[in-house]
Coordinates of C-alpha atoms in Angstrom, one line a residue:
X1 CA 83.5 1.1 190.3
X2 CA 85.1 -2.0 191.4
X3 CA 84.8 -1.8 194.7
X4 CA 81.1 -1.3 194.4
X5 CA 81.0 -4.1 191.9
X6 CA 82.8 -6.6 194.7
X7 CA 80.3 -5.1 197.3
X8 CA 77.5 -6.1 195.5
X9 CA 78.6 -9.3 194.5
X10 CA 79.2 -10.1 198.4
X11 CA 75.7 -8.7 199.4
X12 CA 74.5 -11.2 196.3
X13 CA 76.2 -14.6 197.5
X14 CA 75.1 -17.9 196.5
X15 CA 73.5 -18.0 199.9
X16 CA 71.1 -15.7 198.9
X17 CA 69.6 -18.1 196.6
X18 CA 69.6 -21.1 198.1
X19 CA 66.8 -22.5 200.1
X20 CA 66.6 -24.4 203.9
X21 CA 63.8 -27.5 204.3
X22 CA 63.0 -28.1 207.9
X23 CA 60.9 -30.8 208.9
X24 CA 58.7 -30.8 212.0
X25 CA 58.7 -34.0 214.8
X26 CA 58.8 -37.5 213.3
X27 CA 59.6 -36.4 209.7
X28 CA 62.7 -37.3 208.2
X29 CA 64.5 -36.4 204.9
X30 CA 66.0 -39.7 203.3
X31 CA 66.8 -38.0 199.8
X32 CA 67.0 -34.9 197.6
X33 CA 66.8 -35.1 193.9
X34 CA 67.4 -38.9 193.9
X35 CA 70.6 -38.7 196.3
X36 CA 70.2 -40.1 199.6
X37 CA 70.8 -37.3 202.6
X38 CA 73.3 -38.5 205.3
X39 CA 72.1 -38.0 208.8
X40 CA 73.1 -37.6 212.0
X41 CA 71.1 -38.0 215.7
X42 CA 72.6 -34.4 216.2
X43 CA 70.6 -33.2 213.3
X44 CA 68.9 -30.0 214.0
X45 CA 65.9 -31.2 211.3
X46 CA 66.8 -28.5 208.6
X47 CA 68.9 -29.0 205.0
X48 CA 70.0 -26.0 202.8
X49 CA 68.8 -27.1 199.3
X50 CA 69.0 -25.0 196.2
X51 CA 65.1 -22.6 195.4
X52 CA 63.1 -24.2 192.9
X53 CA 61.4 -27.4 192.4
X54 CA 62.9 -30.5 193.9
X55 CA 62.1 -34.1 194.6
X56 CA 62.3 -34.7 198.5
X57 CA 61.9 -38.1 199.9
X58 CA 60.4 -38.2 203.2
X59 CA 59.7 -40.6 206.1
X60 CA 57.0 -40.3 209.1
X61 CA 58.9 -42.2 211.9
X62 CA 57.8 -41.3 215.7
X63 CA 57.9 -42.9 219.1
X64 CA 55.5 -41.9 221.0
X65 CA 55.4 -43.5 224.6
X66 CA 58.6 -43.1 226.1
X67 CA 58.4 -46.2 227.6
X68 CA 57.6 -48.0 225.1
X69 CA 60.8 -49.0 222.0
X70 CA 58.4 -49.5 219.4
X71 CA 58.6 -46.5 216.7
X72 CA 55.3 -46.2 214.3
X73 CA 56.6 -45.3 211.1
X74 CA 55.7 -45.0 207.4
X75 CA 57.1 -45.9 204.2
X76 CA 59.0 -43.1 202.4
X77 CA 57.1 -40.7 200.0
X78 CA 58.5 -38.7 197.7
X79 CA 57.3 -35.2 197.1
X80 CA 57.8 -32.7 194.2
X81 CA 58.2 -29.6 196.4
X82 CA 58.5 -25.8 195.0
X83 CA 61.6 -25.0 197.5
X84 CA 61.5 -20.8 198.1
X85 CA 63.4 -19.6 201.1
X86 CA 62.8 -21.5 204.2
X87 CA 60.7 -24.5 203.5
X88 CA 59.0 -26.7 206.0
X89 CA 57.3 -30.0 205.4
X90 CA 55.3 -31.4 207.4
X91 CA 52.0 -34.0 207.9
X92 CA 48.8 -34.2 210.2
X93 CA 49.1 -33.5 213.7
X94 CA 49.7 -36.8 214.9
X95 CA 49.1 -37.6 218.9
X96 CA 49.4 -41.8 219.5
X97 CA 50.6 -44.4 218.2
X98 CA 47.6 -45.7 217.5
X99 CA 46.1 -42.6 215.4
X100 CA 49.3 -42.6 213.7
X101 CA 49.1 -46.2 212.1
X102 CA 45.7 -45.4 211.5
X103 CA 46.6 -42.6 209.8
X104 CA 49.3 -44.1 207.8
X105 CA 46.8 -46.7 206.6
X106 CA 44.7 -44.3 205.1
X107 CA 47.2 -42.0 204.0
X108 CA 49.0 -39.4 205.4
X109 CA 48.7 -36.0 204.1
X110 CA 51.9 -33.7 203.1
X111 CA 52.2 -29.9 203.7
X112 CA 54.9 -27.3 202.4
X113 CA 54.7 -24.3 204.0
X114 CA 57.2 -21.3 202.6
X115 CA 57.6 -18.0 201.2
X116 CA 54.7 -19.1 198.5
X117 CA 52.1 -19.7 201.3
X118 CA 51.3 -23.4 202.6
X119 CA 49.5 -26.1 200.2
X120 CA 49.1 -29.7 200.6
X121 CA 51.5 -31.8 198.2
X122 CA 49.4 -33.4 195.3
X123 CA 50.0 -36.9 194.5
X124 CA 52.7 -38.2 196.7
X125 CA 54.3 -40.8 195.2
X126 CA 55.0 -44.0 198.2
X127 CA 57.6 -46.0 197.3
X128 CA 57.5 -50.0 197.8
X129 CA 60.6 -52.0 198.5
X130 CA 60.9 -55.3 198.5
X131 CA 63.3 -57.8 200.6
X132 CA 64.6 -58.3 204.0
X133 CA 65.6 -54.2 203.9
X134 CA 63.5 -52.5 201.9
X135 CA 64.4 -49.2 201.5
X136 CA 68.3 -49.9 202.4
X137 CA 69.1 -48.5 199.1
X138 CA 67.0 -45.8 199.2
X139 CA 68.8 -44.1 195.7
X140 CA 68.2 -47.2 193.5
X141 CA 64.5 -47.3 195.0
X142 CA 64.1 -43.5 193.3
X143 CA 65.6 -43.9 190.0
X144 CA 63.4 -47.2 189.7
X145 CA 60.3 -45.1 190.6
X146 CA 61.3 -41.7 188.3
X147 CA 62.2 -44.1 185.4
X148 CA 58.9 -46.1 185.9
X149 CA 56.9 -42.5 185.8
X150 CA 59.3 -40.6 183.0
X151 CA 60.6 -38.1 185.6
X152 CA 64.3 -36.5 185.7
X153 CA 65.9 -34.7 188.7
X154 CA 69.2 -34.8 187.0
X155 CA 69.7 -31.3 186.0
X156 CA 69.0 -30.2 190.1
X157 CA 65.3 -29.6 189.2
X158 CA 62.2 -32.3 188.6
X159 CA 60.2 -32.2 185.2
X160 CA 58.0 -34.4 183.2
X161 CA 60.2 -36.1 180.9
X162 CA 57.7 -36.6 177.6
X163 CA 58.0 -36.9 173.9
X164 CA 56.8 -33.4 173.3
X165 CA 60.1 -31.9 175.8
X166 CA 62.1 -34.3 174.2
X167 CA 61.2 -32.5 170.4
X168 CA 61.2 -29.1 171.8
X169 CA 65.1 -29.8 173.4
X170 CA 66.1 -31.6 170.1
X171 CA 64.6 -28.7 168.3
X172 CA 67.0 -26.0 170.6
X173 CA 69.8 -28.0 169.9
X174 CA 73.0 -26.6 168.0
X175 CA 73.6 -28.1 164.8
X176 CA 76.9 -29.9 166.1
X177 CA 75.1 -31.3 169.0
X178 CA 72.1 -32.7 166.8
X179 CA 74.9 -33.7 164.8
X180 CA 76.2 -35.8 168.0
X181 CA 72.8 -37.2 169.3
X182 CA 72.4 -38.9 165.4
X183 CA 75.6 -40.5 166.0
X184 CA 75.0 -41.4 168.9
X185 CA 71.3 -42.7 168.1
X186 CA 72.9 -44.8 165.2
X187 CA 75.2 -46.7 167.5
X188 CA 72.8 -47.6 170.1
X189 CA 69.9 -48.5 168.0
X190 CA 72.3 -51.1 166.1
X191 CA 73.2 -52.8 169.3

């Protein structure tokens, strides 16, 4: 009995349950859930993520004449992606320079394509920085943006943060903890 037990918990690793995003040419992942991805020029354009719904900041950047330095590129979106298995994201087939800015201009279009089918991503959200280096501190840009739109990645998922969730968590709440967020409510609303 144990032995089958360890067995199946082996065939059932966390691996199992965790998703991949690959990106096709000229689309790169800055963030997941608010936390900026590190990169590296030996990237293979995939990142294991956990399944589910996450918040993936992306960035169309391509060069397209070889001899030519100039890279067209667009500011980073930010998607709300349902992650299942391996997930690739990807945009409009994109052949110059010049129909890419084009393109961008108008507004690019965002595909998932996974285990659920392929759809196009509703209502990217493209993020604005401002300064010398815009999007430098690509982590503060996000939280600026998901506070400005009442939207929480901190639990690993994204949702709609809104009055009626906030009631319907309080409501769930032990006694002890409601307990704690009235304390804690007193003390800040008195400062």
């Amino acid at each position: 009995m144990k032995i089958t037990g360890l067995l199946l918990s082996l065939a059932i690793s966390p691996l199992a349950f965790s998703g991949e995003i690959i990106t096709n040419d000229g689309i790169s992942v800055l963030a997941v859930n608010g936390v900026k991805v590190e990169s590296s020029f030996m990237s293979d354009n995939t990142l294991e993520v956990k399944d589910g719904k996450q918040q993936i900041a992306v960035r169309f950047s391509k060069k397209f004449d070889i001899d030519d330095n100039r890279f067209t590129e667009s500011r980073p979106f930010l998607l709300n992606v349902d992650v299942n298995g391996e997930t690739t994201i990807s945009t409009d087939k994109l052949y110059s320079a010049e129909q890419a800015g084009q393109k961008i201009q108008a507004g690019l279009n965002w595909y998932v394509t996974n285990d659920n089918g392929k759809y196009q991503v509703e209502n990217p959200t493209e993020l604005h920085g401002k300064g010398l280096l815009p999007y430098s501190d690509i982590e503060a840009l996000i939280a600026d943006t998901n506070r400005d739109n009442n939207i929480d990645v901190s639990s690993g998922t994204v949702k709609k943060v809104t009055t009626n969730s906030l009631i319907d968590e309080y409501r769930a709440a032990t006694v002890e903890q409601k307990k704690q967020f009235k304390i804690w409510l007193i003390n800040n609303e008195t400062r």
